[in-house]
PDB file of C-alpha atoms in Angstrom:
ATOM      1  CA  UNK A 127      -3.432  15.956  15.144  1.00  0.00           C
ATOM      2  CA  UNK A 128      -4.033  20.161  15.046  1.00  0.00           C
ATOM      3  CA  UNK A 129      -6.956  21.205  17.080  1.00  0.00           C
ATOM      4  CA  UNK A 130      -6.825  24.427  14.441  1.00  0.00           C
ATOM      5  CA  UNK A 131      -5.729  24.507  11.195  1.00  0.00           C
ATOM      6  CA  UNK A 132      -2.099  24.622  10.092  1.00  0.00           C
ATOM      7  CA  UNK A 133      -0.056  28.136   9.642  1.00  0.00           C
ATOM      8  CA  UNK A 134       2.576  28.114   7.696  1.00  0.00           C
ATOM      9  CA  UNK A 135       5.973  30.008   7.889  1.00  0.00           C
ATOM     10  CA  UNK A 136       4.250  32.241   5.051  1.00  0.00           C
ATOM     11  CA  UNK A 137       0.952  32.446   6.381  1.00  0.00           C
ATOM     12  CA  UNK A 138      -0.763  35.278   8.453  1.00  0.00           C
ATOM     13  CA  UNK A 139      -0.790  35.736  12.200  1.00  0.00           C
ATOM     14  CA  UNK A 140      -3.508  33.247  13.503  1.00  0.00           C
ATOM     15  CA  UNK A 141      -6.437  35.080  14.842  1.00  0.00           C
ATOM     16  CA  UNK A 142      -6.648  32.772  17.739  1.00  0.00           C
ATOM     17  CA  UNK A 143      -4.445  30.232  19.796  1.00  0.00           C
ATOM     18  CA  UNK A 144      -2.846  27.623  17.620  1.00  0.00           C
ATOM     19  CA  UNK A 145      -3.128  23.994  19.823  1.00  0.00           C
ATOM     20  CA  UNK A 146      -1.160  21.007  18.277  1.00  0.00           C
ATOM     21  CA  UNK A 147      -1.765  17.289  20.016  1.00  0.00           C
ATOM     22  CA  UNK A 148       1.032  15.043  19.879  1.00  0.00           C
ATOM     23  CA  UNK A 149      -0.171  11.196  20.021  1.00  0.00           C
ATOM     24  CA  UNK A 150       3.237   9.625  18.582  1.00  0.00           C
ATOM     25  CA  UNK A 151       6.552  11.260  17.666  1.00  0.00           C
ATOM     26  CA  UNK A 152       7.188  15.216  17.350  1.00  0.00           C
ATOM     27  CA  UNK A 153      10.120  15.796  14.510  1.00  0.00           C
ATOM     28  CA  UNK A 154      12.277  18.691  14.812  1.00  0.00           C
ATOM     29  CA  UNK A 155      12.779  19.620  10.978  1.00  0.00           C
ATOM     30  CA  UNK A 156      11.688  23.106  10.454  1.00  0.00           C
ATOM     31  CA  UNK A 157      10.094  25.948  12.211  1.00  0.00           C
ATOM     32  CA  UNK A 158       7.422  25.114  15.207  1.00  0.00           C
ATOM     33  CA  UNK A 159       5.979  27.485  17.254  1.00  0.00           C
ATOM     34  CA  UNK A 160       2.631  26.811  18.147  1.00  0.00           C
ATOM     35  CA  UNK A 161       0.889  28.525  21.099  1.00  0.00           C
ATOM     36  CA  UNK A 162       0.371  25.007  23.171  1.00  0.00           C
ATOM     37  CA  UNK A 163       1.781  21.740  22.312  1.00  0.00           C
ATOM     38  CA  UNK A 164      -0.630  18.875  23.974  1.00  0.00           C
ATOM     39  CA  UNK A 165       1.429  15.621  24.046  1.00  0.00           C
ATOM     40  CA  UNK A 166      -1.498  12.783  24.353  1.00  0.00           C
ATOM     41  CA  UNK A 167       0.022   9.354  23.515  1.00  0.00           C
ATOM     42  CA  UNK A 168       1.753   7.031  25.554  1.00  0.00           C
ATOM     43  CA  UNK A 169       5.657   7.064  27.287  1.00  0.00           C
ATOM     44  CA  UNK A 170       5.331  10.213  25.358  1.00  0.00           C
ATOM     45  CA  UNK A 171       9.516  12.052  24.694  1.00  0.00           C
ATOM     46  CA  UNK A 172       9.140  15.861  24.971  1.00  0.00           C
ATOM     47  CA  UNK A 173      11.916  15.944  22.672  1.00  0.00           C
ATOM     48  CA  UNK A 174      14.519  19.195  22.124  1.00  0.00           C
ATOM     49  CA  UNK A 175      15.831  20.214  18.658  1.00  0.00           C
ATOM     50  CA  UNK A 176      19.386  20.422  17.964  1.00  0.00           C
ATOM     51  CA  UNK A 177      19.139  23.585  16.303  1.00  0.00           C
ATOM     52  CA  UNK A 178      15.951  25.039  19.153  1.00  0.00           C
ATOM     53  CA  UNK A 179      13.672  24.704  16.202  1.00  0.00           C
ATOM     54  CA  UNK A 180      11.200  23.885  18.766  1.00  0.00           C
ATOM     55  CA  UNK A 181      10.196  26.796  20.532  1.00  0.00           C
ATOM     56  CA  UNK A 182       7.207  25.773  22.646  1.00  0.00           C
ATOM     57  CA  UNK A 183       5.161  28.188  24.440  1.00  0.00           C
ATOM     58  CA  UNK A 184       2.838  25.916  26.414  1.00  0.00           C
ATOM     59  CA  UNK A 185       2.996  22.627  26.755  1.00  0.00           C
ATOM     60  CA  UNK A 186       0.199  19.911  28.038  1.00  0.00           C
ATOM     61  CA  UNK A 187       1.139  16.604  29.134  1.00  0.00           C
ATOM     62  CA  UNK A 188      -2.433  14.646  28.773  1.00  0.00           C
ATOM     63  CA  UNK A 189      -1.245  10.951  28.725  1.00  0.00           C
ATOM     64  CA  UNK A 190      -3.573   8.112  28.078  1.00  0.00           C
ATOM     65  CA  UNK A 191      -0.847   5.779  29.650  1.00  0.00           C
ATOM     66  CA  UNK A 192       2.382   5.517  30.924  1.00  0.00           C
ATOM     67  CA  UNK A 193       4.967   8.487  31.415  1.00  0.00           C
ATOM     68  CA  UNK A 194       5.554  11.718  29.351  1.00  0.00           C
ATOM     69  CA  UNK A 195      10.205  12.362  29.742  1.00  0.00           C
ATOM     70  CA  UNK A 196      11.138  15.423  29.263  1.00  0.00           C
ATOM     71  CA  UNK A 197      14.290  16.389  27.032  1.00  0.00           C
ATOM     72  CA  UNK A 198      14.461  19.529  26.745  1.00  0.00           C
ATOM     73  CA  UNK A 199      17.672  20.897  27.362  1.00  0.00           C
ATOM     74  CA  UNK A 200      18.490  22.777  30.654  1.00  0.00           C
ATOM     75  CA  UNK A 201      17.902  26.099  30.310  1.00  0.00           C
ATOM     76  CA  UNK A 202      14.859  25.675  27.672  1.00  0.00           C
ATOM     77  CA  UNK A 203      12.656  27.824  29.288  1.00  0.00           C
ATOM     78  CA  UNK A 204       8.895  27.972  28.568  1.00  0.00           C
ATOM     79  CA  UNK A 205       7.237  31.626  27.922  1.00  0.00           C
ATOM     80  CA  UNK A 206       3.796  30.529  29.286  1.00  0.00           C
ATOM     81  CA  UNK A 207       2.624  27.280  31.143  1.00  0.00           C
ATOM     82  CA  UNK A 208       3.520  23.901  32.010  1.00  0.00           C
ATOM     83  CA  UNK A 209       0.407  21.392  32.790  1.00  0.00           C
ATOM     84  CA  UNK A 210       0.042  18.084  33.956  1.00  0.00           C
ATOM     85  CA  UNK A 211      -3.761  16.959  33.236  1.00  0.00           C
ATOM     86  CA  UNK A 212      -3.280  13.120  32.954  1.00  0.00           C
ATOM     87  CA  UNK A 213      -0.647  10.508  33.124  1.00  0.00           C
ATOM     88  CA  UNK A 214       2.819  11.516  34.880  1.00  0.00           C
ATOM     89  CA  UNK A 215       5.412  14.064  33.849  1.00  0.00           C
ATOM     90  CA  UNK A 216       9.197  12.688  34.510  1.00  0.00           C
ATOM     91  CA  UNK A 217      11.784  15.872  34.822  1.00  0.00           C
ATOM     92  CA  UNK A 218      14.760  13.804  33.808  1.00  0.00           C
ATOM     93  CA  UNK A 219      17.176  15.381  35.357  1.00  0.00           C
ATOM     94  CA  UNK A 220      16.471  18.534  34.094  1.00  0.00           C
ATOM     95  CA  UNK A 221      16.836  22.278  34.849  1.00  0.00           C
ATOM     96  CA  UNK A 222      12.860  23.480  33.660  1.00  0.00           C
ATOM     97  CA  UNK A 223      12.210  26.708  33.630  1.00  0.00           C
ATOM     98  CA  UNK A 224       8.193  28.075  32.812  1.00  0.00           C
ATOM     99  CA  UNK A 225       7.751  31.780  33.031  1.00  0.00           C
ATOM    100  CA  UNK A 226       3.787  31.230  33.313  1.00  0.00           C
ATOM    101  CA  UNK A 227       2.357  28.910  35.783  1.00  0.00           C
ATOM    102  CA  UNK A 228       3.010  25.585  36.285  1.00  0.00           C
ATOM    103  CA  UNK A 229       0.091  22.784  37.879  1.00  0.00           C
ATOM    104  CA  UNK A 230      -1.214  19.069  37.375  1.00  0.00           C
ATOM    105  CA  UNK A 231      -4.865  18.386  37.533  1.00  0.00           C
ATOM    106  CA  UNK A 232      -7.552  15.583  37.092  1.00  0.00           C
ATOM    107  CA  UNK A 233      -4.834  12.553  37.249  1.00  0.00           C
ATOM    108  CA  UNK A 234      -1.953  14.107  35.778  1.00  0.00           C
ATOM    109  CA  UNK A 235       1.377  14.057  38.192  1.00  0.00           C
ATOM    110  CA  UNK A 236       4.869  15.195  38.695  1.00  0.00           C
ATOM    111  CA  UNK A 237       7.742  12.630  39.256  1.00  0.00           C
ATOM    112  CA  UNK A 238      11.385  14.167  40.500  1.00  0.00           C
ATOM    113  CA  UNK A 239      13.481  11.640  41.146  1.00  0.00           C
ATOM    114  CA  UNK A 240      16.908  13.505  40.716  1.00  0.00           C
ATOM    115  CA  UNK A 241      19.190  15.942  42.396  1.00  0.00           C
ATOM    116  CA  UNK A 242      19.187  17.735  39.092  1.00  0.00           C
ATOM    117  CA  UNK A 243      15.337  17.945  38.586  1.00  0.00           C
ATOM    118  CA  UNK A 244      14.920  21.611  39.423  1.00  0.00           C
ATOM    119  CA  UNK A 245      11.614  23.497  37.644  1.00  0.00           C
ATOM    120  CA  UNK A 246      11.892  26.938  38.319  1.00  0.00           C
ATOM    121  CA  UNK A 247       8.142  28.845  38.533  1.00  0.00           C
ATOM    122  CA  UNK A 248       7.796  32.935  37.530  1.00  0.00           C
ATOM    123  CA  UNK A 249       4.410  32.395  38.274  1.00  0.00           C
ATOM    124  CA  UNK A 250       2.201  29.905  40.425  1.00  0.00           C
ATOM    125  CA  UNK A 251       2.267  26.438  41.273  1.00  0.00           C
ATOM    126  CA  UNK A 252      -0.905  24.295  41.882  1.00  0.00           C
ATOM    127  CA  UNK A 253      -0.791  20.064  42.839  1.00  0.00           C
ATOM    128  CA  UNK A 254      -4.616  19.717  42.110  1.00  0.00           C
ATOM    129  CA  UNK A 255      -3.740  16.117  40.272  1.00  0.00           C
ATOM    130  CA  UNK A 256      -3.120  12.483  41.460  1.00  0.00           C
ATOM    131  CA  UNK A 257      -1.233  11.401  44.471  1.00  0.00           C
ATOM    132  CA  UNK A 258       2.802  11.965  44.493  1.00  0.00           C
ATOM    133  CA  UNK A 259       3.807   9.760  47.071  1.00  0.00           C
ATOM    134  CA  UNK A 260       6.721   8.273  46.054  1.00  0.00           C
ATOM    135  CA  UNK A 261       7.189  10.231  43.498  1.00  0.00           C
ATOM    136  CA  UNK A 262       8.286  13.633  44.348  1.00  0.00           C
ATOM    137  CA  UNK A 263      11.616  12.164  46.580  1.00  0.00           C
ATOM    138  CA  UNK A 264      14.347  14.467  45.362  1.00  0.00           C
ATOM    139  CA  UNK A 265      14.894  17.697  43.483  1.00  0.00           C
ATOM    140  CA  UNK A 266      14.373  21.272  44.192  1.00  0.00           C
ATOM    141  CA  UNK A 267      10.718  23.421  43.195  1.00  0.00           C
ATOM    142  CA  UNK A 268      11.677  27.314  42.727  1.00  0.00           C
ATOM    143  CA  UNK A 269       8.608  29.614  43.166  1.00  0.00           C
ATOM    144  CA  UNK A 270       8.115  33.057  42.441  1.00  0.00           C
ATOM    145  CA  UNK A 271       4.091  32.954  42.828  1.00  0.00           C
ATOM    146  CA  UNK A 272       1.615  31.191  45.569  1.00  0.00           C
ATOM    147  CA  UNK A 273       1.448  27.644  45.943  1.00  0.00           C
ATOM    148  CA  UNK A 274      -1.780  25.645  45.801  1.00  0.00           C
ATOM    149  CA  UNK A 275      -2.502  22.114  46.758  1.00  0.00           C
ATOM    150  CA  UNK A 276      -6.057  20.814  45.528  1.00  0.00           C
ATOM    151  CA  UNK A 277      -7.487  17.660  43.964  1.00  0.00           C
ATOM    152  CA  UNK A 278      -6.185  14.197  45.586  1.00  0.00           C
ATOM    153  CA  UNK A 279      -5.484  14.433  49.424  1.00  0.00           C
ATOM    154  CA  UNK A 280      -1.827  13.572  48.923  1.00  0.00           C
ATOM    155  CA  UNK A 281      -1.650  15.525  45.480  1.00  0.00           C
ATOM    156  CA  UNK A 282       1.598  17.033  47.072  1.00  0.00           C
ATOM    157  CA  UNK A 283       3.449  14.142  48.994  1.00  0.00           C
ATOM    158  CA  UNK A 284       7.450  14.936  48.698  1.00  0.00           C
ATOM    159  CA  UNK A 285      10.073  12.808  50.680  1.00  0.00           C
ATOM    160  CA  UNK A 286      13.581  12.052  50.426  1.00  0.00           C
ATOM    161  CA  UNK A 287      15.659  15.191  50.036  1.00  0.00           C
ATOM    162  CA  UNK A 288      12.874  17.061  47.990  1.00  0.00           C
ATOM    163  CA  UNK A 289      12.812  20.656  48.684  1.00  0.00           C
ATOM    164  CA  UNK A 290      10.242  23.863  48.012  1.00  0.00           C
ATOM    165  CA  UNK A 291      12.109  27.376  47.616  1.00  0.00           C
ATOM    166  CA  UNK A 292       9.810  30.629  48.288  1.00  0.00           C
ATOM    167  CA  UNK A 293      12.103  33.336  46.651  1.00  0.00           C
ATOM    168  CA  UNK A 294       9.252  35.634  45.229  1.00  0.00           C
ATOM    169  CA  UNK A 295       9.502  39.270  44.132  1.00  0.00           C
ATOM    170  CA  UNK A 296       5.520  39.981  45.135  1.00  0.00           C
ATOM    171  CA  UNK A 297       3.653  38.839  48.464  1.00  0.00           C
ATOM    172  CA  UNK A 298       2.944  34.633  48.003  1.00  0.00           C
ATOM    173  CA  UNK A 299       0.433  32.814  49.847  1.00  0.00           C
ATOM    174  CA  UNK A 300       0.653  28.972  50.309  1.00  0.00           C
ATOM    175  CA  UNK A 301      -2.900  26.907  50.603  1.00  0.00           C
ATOM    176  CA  UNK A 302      -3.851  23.540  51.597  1.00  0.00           C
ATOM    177  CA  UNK A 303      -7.031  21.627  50.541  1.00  0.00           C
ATOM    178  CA  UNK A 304      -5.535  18.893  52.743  1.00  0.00           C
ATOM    179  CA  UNK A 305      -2.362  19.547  55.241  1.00  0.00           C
ATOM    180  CA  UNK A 306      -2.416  16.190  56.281  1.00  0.00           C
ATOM    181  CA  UNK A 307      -1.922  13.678  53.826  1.00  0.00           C
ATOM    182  CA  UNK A 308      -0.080  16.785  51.657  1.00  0.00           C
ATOM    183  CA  UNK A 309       2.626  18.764  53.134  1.00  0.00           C
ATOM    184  CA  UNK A 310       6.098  20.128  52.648  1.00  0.00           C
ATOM    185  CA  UNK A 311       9.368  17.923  52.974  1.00  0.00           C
ATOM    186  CA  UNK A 312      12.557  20.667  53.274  1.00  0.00           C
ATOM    187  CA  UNK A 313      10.767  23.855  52.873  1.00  0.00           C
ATOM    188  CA  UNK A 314      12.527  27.637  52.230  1.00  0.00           C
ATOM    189  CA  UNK A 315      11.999  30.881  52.634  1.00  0.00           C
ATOM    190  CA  UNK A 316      14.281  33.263  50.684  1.00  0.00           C
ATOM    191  CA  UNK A 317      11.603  35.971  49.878  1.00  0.00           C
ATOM    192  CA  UNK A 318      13.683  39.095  50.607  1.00  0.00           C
ATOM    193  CA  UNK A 319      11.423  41.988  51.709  1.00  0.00           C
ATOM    194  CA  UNK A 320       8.250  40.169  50.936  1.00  0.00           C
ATOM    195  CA  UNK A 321       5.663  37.880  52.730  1.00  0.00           C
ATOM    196  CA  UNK A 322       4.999  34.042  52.704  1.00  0.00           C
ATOM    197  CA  UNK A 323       1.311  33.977  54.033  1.00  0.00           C
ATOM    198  CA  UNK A 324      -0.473  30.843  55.134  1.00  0.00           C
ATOM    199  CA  UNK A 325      -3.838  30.812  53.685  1.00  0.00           C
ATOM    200  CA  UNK A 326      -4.387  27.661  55.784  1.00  0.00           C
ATOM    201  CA  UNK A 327      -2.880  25.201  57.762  1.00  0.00           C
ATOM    202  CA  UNK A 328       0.638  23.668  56.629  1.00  0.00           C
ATOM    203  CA  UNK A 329       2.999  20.586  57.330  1.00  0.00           C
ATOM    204  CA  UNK A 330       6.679  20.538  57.039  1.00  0.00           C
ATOM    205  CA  UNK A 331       7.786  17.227  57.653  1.00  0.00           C
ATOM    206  CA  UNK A 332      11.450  17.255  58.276  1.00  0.00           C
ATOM    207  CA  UNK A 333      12.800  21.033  57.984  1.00  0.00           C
ATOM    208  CA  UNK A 334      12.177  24.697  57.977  1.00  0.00           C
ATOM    209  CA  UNK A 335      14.751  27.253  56.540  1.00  0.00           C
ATOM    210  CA  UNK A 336      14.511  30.890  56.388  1.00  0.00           C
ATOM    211  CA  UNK A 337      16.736  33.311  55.011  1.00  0.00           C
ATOM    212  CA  UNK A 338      18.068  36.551  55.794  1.00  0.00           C
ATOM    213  CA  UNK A 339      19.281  39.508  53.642  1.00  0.00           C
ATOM    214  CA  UNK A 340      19.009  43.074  52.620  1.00  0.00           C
ATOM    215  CA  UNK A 341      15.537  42.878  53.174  1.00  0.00           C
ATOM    216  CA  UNK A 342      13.624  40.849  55.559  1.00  0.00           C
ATOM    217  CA  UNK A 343      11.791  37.822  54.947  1.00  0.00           C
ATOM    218  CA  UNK A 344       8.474  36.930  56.334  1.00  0.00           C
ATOM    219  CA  UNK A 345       6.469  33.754  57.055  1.00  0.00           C
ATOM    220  CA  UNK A 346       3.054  34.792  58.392  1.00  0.00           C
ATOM    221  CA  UNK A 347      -0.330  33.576  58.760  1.00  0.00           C
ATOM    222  CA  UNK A 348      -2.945  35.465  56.954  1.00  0.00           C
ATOM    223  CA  UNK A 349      -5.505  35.458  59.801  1.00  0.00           C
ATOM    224  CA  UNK A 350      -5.537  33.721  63.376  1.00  0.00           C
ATOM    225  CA  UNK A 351      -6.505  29.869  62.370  1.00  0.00           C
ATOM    226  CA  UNK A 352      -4.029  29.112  60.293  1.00  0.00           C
ATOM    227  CA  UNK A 353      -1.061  26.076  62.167  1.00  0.00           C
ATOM    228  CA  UNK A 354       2.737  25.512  60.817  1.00  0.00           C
ATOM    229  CA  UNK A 355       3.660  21.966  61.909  1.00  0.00           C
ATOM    230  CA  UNK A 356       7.332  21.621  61.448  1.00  0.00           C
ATOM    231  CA  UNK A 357       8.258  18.115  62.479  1.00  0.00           C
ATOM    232  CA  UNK A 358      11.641  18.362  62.126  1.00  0.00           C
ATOM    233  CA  UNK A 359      14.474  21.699  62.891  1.00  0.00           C
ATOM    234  CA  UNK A 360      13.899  25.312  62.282  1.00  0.00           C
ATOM    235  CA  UNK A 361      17.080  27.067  60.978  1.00  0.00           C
ATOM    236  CA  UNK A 362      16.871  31.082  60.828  1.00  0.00           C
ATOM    237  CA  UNK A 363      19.893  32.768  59.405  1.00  0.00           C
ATOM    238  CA  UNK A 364      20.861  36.303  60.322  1.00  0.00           C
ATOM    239  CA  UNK A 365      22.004  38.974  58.185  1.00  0.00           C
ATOM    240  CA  UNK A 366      21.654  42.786  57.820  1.00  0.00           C
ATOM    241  CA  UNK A 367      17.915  41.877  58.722  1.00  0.00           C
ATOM    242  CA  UNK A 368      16.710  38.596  60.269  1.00  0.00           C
ATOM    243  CA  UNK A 369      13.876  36.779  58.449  1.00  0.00           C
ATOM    244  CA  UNK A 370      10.677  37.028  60.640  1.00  0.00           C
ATOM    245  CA  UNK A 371       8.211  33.934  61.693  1.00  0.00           C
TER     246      UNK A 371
END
């Protein structure tokens, strides 16, 4: 189904964004670059093209039922955004890479279930979807922008061995809607020379790391309310300059 009409490989530039939905099974025969691709059927494959004839730029998981698996190949990385708006996305073991933003919203999800599912974030992530518990129990999330936790109290739920990396190049600032029923599992901080601000309260339930380096790395509050609960060990590292907390 095309939200807008079909461009061909002869056809002029489209004179705005080109949005295909996916209900059943995406080939991989010829040339497919739309802006977003919006996969809305059920136990949906995100499939990958043995030749990279599909070059996504955005991609929307929007599942009436069931679980979206991704199959791209590690290292497939996505120019623009990766969103989660109903149903659950499954990482597969994958290396994801999204140079946009990455979130899930209304009742979409994120499963990692794997050492190897690692999605790596140039710009922000936002939980604002359904509850994770159980889900989110292994893994490794790579950010580069803020981190947001909205929508369902336990939206961002990790356990296990599951593990949030701060390693941005600009100032980031974390926020809870709930600290409480959402929190961080194994949380670090390797954002040399730049800032990790609370924007409110935050939960780490088993550790802390920080990292030093060239530059120093910060963990702050941005004002005088905000609380880090770390409920298990802290673990600074020192270097040419310590990281500061």
């Amino acid at each position: 189904h095309l939200a807008d009409p079909i461009i061909g490989p002869n056809s002029a530039p489209p004179t705005s964004p080109l949005v295909v939905e996916v209900t059943s099974t995406l080939g991989d025969s010829g040339t497919y670059q739309p802006d977003t691709t919006v996969f809305t059927g059920t136990n949906q494959n995100i499939p990958n093209a043995a030749l990279l004839q599909l070059a996504y730029r955005s991609i929307r998981v929007a599942q009436t039922a069931g679980t979206a698996t991704w199959n791209l190949a590690t290292g497939r990385v996505l120019p623009n955004d990766l969103v989660v708006s109903s149903g659950t996305l499954n990482l597969n073991a994958r290396a994801v890479g999204v140079t946009g933003n990455f979130r899930t919203e209304a009742t979409g999800a994120l499963q990692m279930i794997s050492a190897a599912d690692s999605p790596g974030v140039t710009g922000n992530v936002t939980f604002g979807g359904a509850g994770t518990s159980g889900l989110l129990t292994n893994g490794t999330i790579t950010l580069n922008g803020s981190f947001t936790q909205s929508g369902s109290a336990n939206s961002f739920a990790p356990s296990g061995t599951h593990r949030t990396k701060f390693r941005g190049a600009t100032a980031q600032n974390i926020t809870f809607a709930n600290s409480t029923a959402s929190f961080f599992h194994r949380m670090e901080v390797n954002a040399a020379g730049r800032a990790v601000t609370l924007q409110s309260n935050a939960t780490v339930n088993d550790s802390l790391t920080m990292f030093g380096g060239g530059s120093q790395s910060i963990l702050n509050g941005g004002g005088t309310t905000q609380r880090l609960r770390v409920l298990g060990g802290i673990r600074m590292t020192q270097e040419a300059l310590s990281p500061l907390l």
